[in-house]
XYZ file of C-alpha atoms in Angstrom:
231
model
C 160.107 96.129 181.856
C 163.063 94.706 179.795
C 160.751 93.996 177.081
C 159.168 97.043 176.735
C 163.035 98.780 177.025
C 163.848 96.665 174.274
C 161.000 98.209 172.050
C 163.239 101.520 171.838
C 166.467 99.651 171.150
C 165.174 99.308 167.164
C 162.369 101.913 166.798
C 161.993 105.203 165.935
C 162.757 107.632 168.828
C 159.535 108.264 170.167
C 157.066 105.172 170.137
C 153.368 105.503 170.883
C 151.549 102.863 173.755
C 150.028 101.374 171.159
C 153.667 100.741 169.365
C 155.230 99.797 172.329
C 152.213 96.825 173.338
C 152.613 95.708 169.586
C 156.100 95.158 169.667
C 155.897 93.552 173.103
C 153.019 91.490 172.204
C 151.839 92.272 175.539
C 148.405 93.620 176.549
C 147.747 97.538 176.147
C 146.873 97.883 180.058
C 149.853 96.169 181.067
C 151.901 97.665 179.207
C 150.167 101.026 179.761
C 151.393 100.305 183.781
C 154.818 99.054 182.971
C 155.605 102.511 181.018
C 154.067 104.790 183.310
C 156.094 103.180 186.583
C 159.640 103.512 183.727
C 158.763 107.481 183.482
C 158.147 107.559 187.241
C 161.392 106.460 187.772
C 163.363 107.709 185.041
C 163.922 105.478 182.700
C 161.098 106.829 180.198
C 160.187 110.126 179.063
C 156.602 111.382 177.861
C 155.441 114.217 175.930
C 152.867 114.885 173.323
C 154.529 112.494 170.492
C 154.780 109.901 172.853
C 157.470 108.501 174.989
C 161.328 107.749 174.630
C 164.316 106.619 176.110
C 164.731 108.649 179.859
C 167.718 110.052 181.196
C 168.178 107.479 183.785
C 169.339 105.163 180.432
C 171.694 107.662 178.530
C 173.450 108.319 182.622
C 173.934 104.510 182.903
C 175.140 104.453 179.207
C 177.533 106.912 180.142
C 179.426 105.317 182.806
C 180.487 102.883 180.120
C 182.825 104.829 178.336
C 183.514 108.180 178.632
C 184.130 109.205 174.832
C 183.999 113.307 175.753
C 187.426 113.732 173.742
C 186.297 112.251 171.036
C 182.861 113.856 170.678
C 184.660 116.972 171.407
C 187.429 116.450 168.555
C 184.870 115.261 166.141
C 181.908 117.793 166.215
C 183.058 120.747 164.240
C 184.532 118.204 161.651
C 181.413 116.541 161.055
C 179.073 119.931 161.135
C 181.427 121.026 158.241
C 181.281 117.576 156.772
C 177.290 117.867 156.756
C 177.264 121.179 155.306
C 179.631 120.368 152.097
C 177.455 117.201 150.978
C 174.207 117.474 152.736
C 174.234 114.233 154.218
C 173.239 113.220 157.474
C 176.574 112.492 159.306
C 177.479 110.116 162.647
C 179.920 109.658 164.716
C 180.347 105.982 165.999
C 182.402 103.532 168.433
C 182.808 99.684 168.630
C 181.614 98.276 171.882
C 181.653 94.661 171.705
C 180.302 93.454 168.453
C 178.367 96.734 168.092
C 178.452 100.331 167.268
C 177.294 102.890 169.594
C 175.975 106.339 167.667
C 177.797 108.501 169.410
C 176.384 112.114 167.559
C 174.834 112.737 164.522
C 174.597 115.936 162.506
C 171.095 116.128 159.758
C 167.478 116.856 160.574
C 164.847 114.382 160.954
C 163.617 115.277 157.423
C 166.894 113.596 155.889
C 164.915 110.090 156.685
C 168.043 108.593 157.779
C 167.180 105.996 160.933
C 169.506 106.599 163.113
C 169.984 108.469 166.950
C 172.407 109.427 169.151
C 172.844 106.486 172.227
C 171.488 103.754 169.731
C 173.757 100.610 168.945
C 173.835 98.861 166.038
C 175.637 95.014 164.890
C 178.946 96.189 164.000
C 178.850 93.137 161.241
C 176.277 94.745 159.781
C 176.842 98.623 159.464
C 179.235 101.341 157.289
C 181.147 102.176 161.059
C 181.185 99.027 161.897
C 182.708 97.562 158.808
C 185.192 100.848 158.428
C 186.243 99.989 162.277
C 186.576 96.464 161.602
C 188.568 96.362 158.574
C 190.553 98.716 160.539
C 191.385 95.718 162.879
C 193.645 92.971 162.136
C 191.735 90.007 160.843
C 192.388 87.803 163.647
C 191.150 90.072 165.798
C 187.840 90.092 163.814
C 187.701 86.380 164.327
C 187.958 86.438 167.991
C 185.677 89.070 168.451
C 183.230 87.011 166.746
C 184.089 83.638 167.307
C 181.024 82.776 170.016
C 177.577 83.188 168.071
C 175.231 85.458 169.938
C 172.264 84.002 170.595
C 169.662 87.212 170.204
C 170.791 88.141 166.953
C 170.924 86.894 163.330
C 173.512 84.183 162.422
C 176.787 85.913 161.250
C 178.188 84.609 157.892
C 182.156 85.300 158.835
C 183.587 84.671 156.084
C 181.232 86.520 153.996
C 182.265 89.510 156.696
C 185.721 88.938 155.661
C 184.952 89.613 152.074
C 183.527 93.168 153.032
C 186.093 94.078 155.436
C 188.336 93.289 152.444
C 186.779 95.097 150.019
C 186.862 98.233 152.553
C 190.775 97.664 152.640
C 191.645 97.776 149.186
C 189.536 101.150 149.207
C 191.798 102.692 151.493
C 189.756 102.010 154.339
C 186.564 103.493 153.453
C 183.423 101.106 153.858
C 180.727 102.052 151.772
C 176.908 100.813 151.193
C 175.047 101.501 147.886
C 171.469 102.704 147.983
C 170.594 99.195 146.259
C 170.884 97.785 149.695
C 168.874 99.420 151.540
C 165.205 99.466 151.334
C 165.292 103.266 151.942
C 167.214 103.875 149.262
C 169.868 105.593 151.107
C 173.530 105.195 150.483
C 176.409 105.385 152.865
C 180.284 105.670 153.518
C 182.625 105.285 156.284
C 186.115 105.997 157.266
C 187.693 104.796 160.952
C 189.115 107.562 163.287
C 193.134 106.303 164.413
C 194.190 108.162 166.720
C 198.283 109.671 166.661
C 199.225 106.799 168.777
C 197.714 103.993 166.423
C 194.547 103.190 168.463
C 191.490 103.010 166.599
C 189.141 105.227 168.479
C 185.861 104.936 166.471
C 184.473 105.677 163.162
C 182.202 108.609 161.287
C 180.006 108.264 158.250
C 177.950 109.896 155.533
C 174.397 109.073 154.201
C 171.645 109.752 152.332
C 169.451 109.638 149.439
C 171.487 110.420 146.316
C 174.907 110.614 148.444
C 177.286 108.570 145.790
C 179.801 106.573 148.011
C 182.852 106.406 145.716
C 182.568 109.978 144.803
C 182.507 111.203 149.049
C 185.327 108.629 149.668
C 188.022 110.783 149.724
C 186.180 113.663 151.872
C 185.036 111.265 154.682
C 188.522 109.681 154.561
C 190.306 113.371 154.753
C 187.778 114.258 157.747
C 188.363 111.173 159.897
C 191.957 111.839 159.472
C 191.557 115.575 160.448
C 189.507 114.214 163.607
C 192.476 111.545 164.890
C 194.652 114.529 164.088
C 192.744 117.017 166.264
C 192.699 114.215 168.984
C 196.996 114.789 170.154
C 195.349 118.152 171.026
């Protein structure tokens, strides 16, 4: 069951039986059983695209932090952020060493791969790095001074570089579309909260989205979101 589970953690949203057995590697019939006792009980739902992640997993994802405020302060910010440069825009928070998508604003035609409950390596994303460079170094290192064992070897030090780089910017991480295979660019800015605490992170992407030139907007927005926060 874990395995299958684990086939939604990377894929698109909805994954087919055949898709799910594939990325298992486990045999169609099994897997056919294993899904159909996950929608039984919650975990899995099935319509005519084919299935996705149940409410059973976004309840028990809930308990884990409740982030209402933030959502809350954040949503019209983002909406209006989406409208101004037609990008596809998130809202993110660090758990761990990863970033949990906490909303996202853009239809599905925007191609951007992303959804709402998905995590991503915070080493390894826009929110992640505008989060992290947020954070005093040190902090960085602790957080990942134990290698993790299920996921690619981290170069630190080149993350150091980065979260440098998104320093000197004023704190806004960015990602050309050079990097990514989809051609999609991106740009982050962390959320601080009136107190000091850094309380997540929101970003802008798509194709033809030019970073340095939607710095200053997703910089002015996550301000206007830690602002609306002492509310």
């Amino acid at each position: 069951m874990t395995e299958v589970l684990d086939a939604f953690a990377t894929g698109p949203d909805r994954l087919t039986l055949d898709d799910v057995a594939a990325h298992t590697a486990l045999p169609r019939s099994t897997v056919f059983r294993i899904i159909r006792q996950l929608v039984h009980l919650g975990w899995l739902d099935h319509d005519p695209p084919g299935y996705r992640l149940g409410p059973r997993v976004f309840g028990l994802a809930a308990r884990q932090r409740d982030c209402s405020d933030l959502r809350a302060a954040a949503g019209p910010v983002l909406h209006a952020l989406h409208e101004r440069l037609g990008a596809v825009t998130h809202l993110g928070v660090l758990e761990g060493r990863q970033i949990r998508y906490l909303d996202k604003v853009g239809g599905p035609g925007a191609g951007v791969p992303s959804a709402v409950g998905r995590r991503a390596s915070a080493a390894r994303t826009v929110l992640g790095w505008a989060v992290l460079a947020a954070m005093p170094p040190e902090h960085v290192d602790a957080l990942f001074a134990d290698p993790d064992p299920d996921s690619t070897p981290l170069d630190v030090n080149r993350l150091h570089a980065r979260l440098h780089r998104t320093r000197t910017a004023h704190g806004v991480a960015v990602s050309a579309a050079e990097r990514c295979p989809m051609g999609i660019a991106s740009a982050a800015a962390p959320i601080i909260a009136p107190d000091g605490t850094i309380t997540g992170a929101i970003s802008a992407a798509g194709r033809g989205l030019h970073p340095p030139h939607v710095a200053p907007l997703i910089s002015a927005a996550a301000r206007r979101i830690g602002e609306r926060l002492d509310g």
